[in-house]
Coordinates of C-alpha atoms in Angstrom, one line a residue:
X1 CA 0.0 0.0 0.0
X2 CA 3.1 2.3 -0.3
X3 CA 1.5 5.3 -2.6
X4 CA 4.2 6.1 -5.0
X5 CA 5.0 9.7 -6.9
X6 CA 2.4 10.4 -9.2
X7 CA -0.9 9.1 -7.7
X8 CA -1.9 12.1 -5.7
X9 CA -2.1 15.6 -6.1
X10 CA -0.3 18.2 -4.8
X11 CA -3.0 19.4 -2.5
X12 CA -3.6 15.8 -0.8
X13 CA 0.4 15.5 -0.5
X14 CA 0.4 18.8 1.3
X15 CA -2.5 17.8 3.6
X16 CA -1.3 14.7 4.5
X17 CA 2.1 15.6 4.9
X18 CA 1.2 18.5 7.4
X19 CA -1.2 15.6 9.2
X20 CA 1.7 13.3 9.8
X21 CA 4.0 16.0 10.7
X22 CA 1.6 16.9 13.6
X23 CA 0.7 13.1 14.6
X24 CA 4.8 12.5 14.7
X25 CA 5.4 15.5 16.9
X26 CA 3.2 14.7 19.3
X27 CA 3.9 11.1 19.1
X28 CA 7.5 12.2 19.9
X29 CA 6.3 14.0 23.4
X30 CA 3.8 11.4 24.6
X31 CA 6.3 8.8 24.0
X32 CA 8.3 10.6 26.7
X33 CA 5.9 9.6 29.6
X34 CA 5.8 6.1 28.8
X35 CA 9.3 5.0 27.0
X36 CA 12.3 5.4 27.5
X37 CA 16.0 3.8 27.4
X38 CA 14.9 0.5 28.8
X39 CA 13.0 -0.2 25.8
X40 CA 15.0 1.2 23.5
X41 CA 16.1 -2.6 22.0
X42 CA 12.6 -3.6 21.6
X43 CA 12.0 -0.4 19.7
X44 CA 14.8 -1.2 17.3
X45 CA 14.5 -4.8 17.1
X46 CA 10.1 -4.1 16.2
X47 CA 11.1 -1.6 13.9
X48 CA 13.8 -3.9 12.0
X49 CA 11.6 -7.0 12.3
X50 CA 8.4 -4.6 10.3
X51 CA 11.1 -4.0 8.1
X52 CA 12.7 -7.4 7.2
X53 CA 8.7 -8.4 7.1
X54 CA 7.4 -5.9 4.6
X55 CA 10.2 -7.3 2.0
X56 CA 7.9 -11.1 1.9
X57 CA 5.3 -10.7 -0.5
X58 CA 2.9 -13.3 0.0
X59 CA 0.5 -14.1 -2.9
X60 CA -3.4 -13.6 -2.0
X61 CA -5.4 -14.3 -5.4
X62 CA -6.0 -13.0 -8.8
X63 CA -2.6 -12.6 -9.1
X64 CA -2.2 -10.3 -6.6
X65 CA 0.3 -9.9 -3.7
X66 CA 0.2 -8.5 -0.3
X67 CA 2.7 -7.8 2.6
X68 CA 2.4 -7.3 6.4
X69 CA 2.0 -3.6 7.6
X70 CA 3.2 -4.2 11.0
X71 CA 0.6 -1.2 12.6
X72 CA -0.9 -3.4 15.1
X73 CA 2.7 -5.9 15.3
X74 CA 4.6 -2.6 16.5
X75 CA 1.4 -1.4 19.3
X76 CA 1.3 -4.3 20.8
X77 CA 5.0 -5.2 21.0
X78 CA 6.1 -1.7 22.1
X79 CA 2.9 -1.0 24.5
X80 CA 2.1 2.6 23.8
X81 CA 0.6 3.1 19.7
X82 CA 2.7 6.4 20.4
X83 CA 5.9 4.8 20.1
X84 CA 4.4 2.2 17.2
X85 CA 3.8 5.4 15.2
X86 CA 7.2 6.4 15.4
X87 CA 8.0 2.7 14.7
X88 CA 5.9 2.4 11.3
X89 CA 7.7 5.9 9.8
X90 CA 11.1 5.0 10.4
X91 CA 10.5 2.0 8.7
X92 CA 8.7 3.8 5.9
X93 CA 10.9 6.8 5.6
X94 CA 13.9 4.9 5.0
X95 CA 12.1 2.2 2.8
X96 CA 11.5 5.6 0.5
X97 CA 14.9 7.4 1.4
X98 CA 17.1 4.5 0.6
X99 CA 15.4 1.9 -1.7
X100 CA 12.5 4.2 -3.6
X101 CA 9.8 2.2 -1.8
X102 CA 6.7 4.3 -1.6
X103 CA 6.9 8.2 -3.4
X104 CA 9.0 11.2 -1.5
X105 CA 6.3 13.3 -2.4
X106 CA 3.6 10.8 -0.9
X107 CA 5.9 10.2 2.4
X108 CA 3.4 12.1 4.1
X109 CA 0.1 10.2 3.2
X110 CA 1.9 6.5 4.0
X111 CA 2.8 7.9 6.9
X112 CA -0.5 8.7 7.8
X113 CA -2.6 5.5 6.3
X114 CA 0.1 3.1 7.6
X115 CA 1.5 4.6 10.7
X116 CA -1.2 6.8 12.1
X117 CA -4.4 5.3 10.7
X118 CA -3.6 1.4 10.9
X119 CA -1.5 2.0 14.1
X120 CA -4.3 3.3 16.0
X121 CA -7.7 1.3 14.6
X122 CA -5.6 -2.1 15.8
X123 CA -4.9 -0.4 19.0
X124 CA -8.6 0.5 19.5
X125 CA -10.1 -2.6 18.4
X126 CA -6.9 -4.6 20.1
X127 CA -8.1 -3.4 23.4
X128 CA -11.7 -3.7 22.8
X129 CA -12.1 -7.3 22.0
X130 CA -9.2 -7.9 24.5
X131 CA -12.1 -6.8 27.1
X132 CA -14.7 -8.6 25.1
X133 CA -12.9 -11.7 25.5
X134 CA -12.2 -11.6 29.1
X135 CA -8.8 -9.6 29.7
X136 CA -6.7 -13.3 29.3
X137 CA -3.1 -12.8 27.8
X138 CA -3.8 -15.9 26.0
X139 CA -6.3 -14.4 23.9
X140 CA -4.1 -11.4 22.9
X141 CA -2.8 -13.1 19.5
X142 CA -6.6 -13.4 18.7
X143 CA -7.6 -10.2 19.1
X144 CA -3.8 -9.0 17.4
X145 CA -4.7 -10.7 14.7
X146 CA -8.5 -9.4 14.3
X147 CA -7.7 -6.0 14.7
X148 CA -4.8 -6.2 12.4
X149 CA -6.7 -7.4 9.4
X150 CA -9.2 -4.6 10.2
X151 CA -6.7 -2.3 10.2
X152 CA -5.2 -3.0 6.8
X153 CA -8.9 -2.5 5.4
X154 CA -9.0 0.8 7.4
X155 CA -5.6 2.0 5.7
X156 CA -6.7 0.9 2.4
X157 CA -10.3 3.0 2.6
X158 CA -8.4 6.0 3.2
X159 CA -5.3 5.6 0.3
X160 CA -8.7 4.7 -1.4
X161 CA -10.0 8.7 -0.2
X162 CA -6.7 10.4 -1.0
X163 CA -6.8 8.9 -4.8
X164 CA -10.4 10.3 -5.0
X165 CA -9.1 13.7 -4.2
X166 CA -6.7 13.6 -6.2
X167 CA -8.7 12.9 -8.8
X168 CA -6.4 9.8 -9.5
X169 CA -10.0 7.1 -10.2
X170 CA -13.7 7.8 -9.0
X171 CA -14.7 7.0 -5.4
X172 CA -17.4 4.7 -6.2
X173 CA -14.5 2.1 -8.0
X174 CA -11.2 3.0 -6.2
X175 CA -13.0 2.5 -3.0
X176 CA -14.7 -0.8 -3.3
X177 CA -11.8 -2.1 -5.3
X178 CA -9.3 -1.1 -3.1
X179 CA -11.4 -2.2 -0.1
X180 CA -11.8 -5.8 -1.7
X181 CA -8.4 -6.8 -2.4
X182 CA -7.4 -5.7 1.1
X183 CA -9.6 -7.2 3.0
X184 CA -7.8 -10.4 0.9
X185 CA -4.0 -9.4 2.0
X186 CA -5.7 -8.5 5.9
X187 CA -6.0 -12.0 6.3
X188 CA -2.2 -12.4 6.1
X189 CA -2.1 -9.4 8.3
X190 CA -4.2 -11.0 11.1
X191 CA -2.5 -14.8 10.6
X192 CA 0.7 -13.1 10.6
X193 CA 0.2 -10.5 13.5
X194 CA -1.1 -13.4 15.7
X195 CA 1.4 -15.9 14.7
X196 CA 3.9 -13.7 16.3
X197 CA 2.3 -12.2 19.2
X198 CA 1.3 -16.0 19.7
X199 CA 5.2 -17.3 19.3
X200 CA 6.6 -14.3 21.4
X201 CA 4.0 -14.8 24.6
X202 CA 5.5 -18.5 24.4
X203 CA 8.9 -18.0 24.0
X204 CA 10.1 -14.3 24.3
X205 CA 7.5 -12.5 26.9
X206 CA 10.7 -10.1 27.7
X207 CA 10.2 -8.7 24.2
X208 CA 6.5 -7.7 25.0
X209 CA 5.4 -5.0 27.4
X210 CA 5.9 -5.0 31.1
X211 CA 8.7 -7.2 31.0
X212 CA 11.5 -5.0 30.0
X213 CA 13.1 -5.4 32.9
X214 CA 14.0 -8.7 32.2
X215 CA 15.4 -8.6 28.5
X216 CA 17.1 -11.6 27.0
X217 CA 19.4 -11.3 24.9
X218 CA 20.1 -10.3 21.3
X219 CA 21.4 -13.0 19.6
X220 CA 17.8 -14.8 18.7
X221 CA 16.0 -12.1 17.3
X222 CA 18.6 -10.4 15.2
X223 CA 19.2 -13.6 13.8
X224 CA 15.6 -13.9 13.1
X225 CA 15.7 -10.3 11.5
X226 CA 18.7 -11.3 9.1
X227 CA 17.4 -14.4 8.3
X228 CA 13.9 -12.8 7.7
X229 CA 15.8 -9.6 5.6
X230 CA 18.2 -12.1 4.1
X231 CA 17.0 -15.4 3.2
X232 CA 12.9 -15.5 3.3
X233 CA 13.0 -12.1 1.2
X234 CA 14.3 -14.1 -1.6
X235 CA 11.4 -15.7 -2.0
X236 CA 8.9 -12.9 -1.6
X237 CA 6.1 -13.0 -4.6
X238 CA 7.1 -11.1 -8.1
X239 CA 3.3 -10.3 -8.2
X240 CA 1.7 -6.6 -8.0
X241 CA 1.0 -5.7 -4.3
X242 CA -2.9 -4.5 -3.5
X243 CA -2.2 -1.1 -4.8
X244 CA -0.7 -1.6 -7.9
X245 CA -2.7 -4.2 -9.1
X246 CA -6.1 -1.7 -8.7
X247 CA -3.7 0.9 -10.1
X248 CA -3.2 -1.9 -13.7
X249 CA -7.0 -2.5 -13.5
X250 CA -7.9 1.1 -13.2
X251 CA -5.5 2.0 -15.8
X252 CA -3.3 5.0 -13.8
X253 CA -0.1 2.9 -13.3
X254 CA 1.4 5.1 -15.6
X255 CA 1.2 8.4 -13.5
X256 CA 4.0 6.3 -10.9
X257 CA 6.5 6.9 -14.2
X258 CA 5.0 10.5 -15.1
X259 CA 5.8 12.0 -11.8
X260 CA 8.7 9.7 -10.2
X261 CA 11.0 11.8 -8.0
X262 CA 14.1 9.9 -8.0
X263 CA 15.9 9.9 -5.1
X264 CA 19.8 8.7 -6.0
X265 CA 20.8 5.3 -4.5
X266 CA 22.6 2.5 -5.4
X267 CA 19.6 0.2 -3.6
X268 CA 16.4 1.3 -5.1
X269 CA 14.0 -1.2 -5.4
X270 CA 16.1 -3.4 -3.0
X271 CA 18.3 -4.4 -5.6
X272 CA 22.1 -4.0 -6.5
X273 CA 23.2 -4.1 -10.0
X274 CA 25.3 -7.4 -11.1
X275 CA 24.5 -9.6 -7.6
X276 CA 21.0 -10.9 -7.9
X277 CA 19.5 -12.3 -5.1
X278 CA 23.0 -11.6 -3.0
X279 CA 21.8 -7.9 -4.2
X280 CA 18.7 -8.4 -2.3
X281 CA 19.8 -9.8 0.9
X282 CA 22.2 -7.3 1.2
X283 CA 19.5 -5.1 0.8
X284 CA 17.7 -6.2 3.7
X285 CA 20.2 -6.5 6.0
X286 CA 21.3 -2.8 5.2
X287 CA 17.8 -1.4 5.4
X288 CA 17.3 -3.5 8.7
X289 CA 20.3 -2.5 10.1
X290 CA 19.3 1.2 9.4
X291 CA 16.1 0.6 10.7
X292 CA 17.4 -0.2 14.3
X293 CA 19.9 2.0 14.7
X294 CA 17.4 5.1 13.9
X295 CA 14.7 3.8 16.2
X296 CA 17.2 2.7 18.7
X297 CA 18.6 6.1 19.0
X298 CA 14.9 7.7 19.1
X299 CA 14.4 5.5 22.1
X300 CA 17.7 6.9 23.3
X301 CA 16.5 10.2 22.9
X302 CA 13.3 9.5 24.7
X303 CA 14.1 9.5 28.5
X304 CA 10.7 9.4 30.0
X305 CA 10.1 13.1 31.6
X306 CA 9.5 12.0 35.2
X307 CA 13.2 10.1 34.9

């Protein structure tokens, strides 16, 4: 769902750019109260992981391809949908900066749709049916995974908004269209999003809130991350992701090529000329790498006030 150049206007880019701006800043200060230096690894290792993840394609139908978002992954790892905001645009911002995944120009509206929008409607709905269904951490990777398909289809509606006001398609087909697939590629979301919450309440509970006290080590998950960026990448689906496959069927594919604003980099499109699928993993472990090491120092920077 990473809008690229070309697919909204001006006006929408400037809107949603200022949106963002705002929801990161005071993300930024509310993430004071409640984070701080002790998390500061599970910040990086989330934000790498959402990283390493978004590179698997898996196919959905039609010919069509989805990835996971990682909105409700990174609020219920880190606690605080504050800090998962932050999470989701590092990831983006250097997925656009580095490897020309998702438009400069439309930074600002994947910010919003996939780190402000999705972020909070799997939060919401996280802790809604987690009260619904009794409260039980062992129900926590069902309602993860519910909310997190819900919250793909939330992000999709409103991409599906900004290319209507941009006068990119009409409403009445970008919107059902757009709605449709996704709701396809949010049930990879939720069997995802559970999976994990699932495998880390099993085996790593000092990687989810309220046990940062008691972190254990680095060595499993940035293996995990590596092997994730390095390895399973390689054999992420070559078919069109939600969004550009209603962009083919809709016929304004093109405007991606009319509009691009390159960005110089030797790693666009996570590839490296003459190495293949070495290319790639390197790649991944680069953007990965980069990933961490930003959010880690945010969390650095983020000494809870009352410290």
């Amino acid at each position: 769902m990473h809008i690229p150049d070309g697919f909204i206007s001006v006006p929408v880019a400037a809107a949603t750019s200022l949106a963002s701006g705002a929801a990161l800043f005071v993300s930024f200060g509310r993430s004071q109260t409640a984070f701080g230096v002790r998390r500061a690894p599970v910040l990086g290792l989330t934000t790498a992981f959402i990283f390493a993840a978004q590179m698997i394609n898996f196919p959905v139908a039609g010919g069509t391809s989805g990835h996971l978002c990682g909105g409700a992954l990174a609020a219920i790892m880190l606690g605080s949908p504050w800090a998962a905001m932050l999470c989701i645009a590092t990831v983006l911002i250097i997925q656009a900066v580095l490897f020309a995944d998702g438009g400069i120009t439309a930074l600002g509206a994947n910010i919003l749709n996939l780190g402000v929008i999705s972020v909070w409607v799997a939060w919401f709905l996280t802790q809604t049916l987690q009260r619904l269904l009794g409260g039980s951490k062992g129900r926590l990777p069902l309602a993860a995974g519910i909310a997190a398909g819900v919250s793909v289809v939330a992000a999709a509606i409103a991409c599906a908004i900004q290319l209507a006001l941009s006068g990119t398609a009409p409403a009445n087909i970008v919107l059902p269209a757009m709605t449709g697939v996704h709701i396809l590629i949010g049930v990879g979301e939720g069997l995802i999003t559970g999976g994990v919450i699932a495998y880390l309440a099993a085996a790593r509970p000092d990687l989810l809130p309220g046990e940062e006290e008691k972190f254990g080590g680095w060595l499993i998950p940035v293996v995990s991350i590596f092997l994730v960026a390095g390895v399973l990448s390689l054999f992420a689906s070559g078919w069109p992701d939600g969004l550009e496959r209603v962009a083919e069927n809709l016929d304004f594919i093109n405007l991606a090529e009319e509009v691009r604003v390159v960005v110089p980099t030797p790693l666009a499109d996570y590839e490296i000329e003459g190495l293949g699928p070495i290319g790639t993993s390197i790649t991944g472990w680069v953007g990965a790498t980069a990933c961490f090491a930003v959010a880690f120092g945010i969390a650095k920077v983020m000494k809870p006030k009352n410290a």
